[in-house]
C-alpha atoms as a printed R data frame, in Angstrom:
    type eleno elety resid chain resno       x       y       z
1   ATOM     1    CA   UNK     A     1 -20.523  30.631  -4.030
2   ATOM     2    CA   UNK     A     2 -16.898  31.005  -3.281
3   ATOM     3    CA   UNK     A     3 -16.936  34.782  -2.844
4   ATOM     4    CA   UNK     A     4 -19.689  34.201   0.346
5   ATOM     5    CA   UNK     A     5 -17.657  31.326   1.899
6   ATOM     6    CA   UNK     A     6 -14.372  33.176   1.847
7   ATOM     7    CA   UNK     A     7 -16.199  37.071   2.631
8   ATOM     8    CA   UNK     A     8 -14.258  38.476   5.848
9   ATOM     9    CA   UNK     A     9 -11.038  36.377   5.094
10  ATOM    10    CA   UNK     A    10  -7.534  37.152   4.429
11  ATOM    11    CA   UNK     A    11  -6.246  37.004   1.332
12  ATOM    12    CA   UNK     A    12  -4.148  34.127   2.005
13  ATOM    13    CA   UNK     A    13  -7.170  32.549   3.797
14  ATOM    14    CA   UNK     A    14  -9.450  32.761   0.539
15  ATOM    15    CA   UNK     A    15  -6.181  31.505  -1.748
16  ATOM    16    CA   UNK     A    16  -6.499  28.785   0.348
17  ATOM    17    CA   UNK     A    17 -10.944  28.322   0.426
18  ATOM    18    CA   UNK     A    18 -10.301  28.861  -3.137
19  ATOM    19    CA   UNK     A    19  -7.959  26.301  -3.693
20  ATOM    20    CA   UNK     A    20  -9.894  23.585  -1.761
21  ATOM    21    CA   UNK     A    21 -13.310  23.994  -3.125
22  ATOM    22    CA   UNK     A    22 -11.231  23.507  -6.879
23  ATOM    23    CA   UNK     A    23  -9.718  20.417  -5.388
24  ATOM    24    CA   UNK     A    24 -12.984  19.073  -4.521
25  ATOM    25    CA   UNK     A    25 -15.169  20.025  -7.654
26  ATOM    26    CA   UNK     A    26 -12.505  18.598  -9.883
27  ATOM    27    CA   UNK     A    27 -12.755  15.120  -7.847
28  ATOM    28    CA   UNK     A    28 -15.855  15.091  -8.495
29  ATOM    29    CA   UNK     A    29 -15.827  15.713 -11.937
30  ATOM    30    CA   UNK     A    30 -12.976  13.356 -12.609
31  ATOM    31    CA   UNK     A    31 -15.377  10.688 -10.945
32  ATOM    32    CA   UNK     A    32 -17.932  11.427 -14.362
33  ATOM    33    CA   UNK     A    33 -17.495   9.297 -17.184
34  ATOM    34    CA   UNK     A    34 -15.903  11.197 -19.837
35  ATOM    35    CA   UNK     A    35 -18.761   9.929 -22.883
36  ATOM    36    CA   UNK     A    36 -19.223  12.850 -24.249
37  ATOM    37    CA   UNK     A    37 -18.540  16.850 -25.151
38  ATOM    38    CA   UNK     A    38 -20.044  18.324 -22.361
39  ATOM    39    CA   UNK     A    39 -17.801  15.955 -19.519
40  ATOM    40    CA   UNK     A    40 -14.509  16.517 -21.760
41  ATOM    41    CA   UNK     A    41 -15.429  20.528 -21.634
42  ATOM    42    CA   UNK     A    42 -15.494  20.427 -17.670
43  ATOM    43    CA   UNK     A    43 -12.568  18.823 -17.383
44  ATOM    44    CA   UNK     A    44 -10.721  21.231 -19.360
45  ATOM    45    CA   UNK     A    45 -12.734  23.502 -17.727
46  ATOM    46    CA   UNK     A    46 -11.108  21.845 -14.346
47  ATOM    47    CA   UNK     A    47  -7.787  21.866 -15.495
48  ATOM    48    CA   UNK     A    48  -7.689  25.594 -16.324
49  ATOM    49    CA   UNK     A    49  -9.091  26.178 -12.813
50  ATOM    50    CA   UNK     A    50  -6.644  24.166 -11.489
51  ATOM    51    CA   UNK     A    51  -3.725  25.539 -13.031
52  ATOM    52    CA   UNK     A    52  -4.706  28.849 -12.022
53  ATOM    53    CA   UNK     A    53  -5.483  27.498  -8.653
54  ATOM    54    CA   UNK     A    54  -1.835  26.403  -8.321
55  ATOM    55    CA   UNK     A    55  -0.173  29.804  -9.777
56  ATOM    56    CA   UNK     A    56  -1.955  31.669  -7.154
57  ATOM    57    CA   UNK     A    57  -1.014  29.090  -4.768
58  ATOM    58    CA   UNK     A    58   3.070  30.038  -6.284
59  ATOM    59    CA   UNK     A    59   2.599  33.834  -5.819
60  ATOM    60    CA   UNK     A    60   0.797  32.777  -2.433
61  ATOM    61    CA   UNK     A    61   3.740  31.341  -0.887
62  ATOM    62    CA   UNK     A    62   6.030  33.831  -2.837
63  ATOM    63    CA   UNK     A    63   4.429  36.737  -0.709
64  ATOM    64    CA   UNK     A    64   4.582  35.070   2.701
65  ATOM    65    CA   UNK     A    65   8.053  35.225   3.142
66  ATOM    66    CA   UNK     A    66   7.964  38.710   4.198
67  ATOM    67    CA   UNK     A    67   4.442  39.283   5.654
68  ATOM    68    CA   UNK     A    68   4.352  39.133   9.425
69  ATOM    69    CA   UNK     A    69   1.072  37.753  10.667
70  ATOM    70    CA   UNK     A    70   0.164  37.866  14.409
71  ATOM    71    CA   UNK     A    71  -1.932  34.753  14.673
72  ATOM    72    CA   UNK     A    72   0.371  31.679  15.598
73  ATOM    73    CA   UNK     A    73  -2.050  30.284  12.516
74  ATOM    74    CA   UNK     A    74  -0.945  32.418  10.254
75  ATOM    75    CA   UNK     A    75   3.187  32.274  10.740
76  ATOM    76    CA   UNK     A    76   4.954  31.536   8.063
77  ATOM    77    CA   UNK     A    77   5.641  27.570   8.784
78  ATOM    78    CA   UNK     A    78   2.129  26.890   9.108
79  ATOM    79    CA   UNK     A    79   0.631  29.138   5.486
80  ATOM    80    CA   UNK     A    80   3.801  27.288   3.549
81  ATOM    81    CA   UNK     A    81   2.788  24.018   4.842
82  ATOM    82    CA   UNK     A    82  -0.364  24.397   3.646
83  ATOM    83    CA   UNK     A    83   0.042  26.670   0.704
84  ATOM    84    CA   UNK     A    84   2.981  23.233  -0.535
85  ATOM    85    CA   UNK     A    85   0.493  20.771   0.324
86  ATOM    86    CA   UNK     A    86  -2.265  22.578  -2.005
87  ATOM    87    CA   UNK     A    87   0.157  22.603  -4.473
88  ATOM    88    CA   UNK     A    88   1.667  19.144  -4.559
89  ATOM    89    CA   UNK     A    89  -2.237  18.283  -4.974
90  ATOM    90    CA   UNK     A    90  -2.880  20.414  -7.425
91  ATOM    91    CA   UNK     A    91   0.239  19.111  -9.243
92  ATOM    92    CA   UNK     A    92  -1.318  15.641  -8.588
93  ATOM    93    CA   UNK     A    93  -5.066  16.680  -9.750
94  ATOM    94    CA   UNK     A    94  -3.747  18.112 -12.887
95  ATOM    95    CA   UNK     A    95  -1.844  15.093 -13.559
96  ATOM    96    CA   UNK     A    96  -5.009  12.711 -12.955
97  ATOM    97    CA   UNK     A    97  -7.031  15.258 -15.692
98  ATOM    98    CA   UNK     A    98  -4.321  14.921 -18.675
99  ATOM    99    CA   UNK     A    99  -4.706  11.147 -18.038
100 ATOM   100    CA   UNK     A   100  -8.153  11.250 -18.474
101 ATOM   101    CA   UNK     A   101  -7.444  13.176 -21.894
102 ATOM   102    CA   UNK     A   102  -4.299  10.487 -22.609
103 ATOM   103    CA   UNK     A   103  -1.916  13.519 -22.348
104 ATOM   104    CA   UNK     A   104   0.627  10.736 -20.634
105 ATOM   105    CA   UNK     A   105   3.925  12.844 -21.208
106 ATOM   106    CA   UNK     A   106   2.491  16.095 -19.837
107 ATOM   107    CA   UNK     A   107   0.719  14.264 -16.880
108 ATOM   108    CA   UNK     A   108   4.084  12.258 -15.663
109 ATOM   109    CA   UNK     A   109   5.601  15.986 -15.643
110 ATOM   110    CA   UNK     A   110   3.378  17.257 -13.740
111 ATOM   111    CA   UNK     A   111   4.198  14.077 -11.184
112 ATOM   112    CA   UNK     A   112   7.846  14.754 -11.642
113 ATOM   113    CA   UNK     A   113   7.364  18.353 -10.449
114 ATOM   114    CA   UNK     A   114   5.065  17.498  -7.610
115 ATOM   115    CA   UNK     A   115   7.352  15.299  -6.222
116 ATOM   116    CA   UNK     A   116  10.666  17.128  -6.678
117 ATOM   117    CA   UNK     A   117   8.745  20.223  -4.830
118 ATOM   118    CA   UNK     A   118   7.478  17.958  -1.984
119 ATOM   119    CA   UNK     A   119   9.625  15.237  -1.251
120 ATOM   120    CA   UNK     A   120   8.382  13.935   1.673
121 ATOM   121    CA   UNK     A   121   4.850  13.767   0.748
122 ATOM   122    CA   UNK     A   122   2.924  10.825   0.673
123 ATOM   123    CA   UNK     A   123   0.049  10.890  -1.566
124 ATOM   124    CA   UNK     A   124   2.491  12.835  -4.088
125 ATOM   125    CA   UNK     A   125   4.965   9.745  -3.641
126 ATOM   126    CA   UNK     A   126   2.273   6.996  -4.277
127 ATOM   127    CA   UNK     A   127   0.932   9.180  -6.909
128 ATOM   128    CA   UNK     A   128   4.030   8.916  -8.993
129 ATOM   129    CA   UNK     A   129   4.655   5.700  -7.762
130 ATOM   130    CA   UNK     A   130   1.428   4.157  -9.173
131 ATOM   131    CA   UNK     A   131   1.218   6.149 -12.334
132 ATOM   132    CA   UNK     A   132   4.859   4.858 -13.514
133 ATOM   133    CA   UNK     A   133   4.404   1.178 -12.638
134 ATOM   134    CA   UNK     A   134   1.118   1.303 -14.751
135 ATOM   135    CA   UNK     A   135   2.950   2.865 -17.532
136 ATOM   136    CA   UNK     A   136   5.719   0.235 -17.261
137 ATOM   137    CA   UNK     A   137   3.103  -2.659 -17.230
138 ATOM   138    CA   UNK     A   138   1.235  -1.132 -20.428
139 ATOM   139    CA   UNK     A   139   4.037  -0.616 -22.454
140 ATOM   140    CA   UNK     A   140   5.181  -2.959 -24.134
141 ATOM   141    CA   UNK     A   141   8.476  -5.229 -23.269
142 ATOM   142    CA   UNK     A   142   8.047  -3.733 -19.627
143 ATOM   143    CA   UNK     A   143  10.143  -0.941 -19.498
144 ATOM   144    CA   UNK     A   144  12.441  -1.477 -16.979
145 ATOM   145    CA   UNK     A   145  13.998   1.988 -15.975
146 ATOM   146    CA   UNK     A   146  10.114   3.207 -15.610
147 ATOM   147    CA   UNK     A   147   9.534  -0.098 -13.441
148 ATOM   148    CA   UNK     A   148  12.416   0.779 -11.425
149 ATOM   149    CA   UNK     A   149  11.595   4.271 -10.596
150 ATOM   150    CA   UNK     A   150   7.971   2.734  -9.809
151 ATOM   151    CA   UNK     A   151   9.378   0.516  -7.067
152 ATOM   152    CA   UNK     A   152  11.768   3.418  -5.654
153 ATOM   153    CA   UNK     A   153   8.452   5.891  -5.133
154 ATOM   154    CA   UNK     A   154   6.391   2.761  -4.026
155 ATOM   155    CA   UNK     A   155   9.461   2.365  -1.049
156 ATOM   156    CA   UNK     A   156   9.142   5.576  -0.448
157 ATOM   157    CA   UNK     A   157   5.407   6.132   0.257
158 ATOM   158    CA   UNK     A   158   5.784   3.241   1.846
159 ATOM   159    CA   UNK     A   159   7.994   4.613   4.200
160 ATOM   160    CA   UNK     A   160   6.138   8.079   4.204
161 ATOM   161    CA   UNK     A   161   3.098   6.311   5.821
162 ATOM   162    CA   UNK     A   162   3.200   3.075   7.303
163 ATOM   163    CA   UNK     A   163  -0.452   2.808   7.937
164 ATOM   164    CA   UNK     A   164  -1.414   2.969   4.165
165 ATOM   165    CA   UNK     A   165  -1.945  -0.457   2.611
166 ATOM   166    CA   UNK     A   166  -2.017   0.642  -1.014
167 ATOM   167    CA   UNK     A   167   1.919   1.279  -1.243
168 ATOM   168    CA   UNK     A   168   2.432  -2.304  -0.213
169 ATOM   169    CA   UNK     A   169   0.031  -3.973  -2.270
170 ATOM   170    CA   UNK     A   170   1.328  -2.285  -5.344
171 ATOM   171    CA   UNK     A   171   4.839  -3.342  -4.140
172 ATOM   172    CA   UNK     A   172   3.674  -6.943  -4.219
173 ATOM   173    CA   UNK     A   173   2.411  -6.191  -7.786
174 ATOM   174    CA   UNK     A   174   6.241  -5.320  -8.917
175 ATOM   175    CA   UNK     A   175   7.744  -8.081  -7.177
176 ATOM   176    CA   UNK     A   176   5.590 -10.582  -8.890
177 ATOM   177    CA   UNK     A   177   6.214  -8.923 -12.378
178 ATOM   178    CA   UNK     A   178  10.063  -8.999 -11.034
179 ATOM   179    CA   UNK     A   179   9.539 -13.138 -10.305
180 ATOM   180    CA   UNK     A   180  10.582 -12.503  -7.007
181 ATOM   181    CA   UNK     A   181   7.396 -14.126  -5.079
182 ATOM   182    CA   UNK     A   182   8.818 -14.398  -1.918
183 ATOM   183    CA   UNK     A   183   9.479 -10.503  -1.603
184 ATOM   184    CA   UNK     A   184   5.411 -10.448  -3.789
185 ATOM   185    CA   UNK     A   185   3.674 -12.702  -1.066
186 ATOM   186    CA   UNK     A   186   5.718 -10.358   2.043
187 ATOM   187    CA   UNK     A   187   4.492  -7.301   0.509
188 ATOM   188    CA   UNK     A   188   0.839  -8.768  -0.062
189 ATOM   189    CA   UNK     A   189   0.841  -9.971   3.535
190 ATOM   190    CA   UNK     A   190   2.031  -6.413   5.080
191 ATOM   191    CA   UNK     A   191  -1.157  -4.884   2.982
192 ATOM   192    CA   UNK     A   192  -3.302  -7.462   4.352
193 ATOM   193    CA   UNK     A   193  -1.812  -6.501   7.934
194 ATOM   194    CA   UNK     A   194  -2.081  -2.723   7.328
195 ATOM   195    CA   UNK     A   195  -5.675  -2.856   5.977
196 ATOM   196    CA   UNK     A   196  -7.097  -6.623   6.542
197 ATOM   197    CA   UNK     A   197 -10.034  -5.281   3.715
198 ATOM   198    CA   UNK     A   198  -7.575  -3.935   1.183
């Protein structure tokens, strides 16, 4: 249970246990097929967890700012570096869940947030990034100031982490929807170079 693996821990310490066993269990959960009541009640159940995962996370960070802590491990820069991380996936997880129960709106605000709290994180980037160019590609006529913000986050991630392949690929996916294949066949080629399996 929880309570054993974070026994002897600092608060912030078990905030943090807490936060990453949620993570993980909603994952996995998210990895069921949602055919029937029982999976669509534990992924509510996940998203509740979540949510409260990611307030405590808030008040978490909130409190740091004037705790001292002796361990270099503990100093402020490190906990709010973790503590935002946590969050931006929480964000993220939370956003994968409404998708699952086509709650589009409330799961591209829940991107919106993540990245306008962590701006210079990748999987939050790509996150957004990938969500709004499949929106713009199922809806219909294209829409083409979702398509555009899909290609700005895409860049970004891009940027964010050069060693990902996804980012490009995806790129090369809104270039050829754009007709621009020569820009399509670069960005297919740098995924291929990045990740010669993707």
């Amino acid at each position: 249970s929880l309570e054993k693996l974070s026994n002897g821990q600092s608060e912030p310490m078990q905030v943090l246990l807490r936060a990453h066993c949620i993570a993980s269990l909603t994952r996995l959960q998210l990895a069921v097929p949602v055919n029937d009541t029982e999976a669509a009640m534990n992924l509510a159940m996940c998203e509740k967890e979540t949510e409260a995962s990611m307030m405590k996370l808030d008040d978490l960070l909130a409190s740091i700012e004037t705790t001292p802590y002796f361990y270099v491990w503990r100093q402020k820069s490190s906990l709010s570096s973790s503590i935002l991380y946590h969050i931006s996936m929480k964000r993220q997880l939370i956003a994968e869940l409404l998708l699952h129960a086509s709650r589009q709106d409330e799961a591209r605000s829940f991107l919106e947030d993540a990245v306008k709290a962590s701006p210079h994180n990748y999987d939050v980037a790509f996150a957004y990034g990938s969500f709004l160019l499949q929106i713009a590609m199922y809806t219909d006529g294209c829409d083409q100031g979702l398509s555009k913000k899909a290609q700005v986050q895409l860049l970004k991630s891009a940027k964010l982490n050069t060693a990902k392949a996804d980012p490009f690929a995806l790129l090369g996916i809104w270039y050829e929807l754009q007709d621009d294949n020569k820009r399509s066949v670069g960005c297919y080629a740098k995924a291929l170079l990045v990740d010669p399996t993707h």
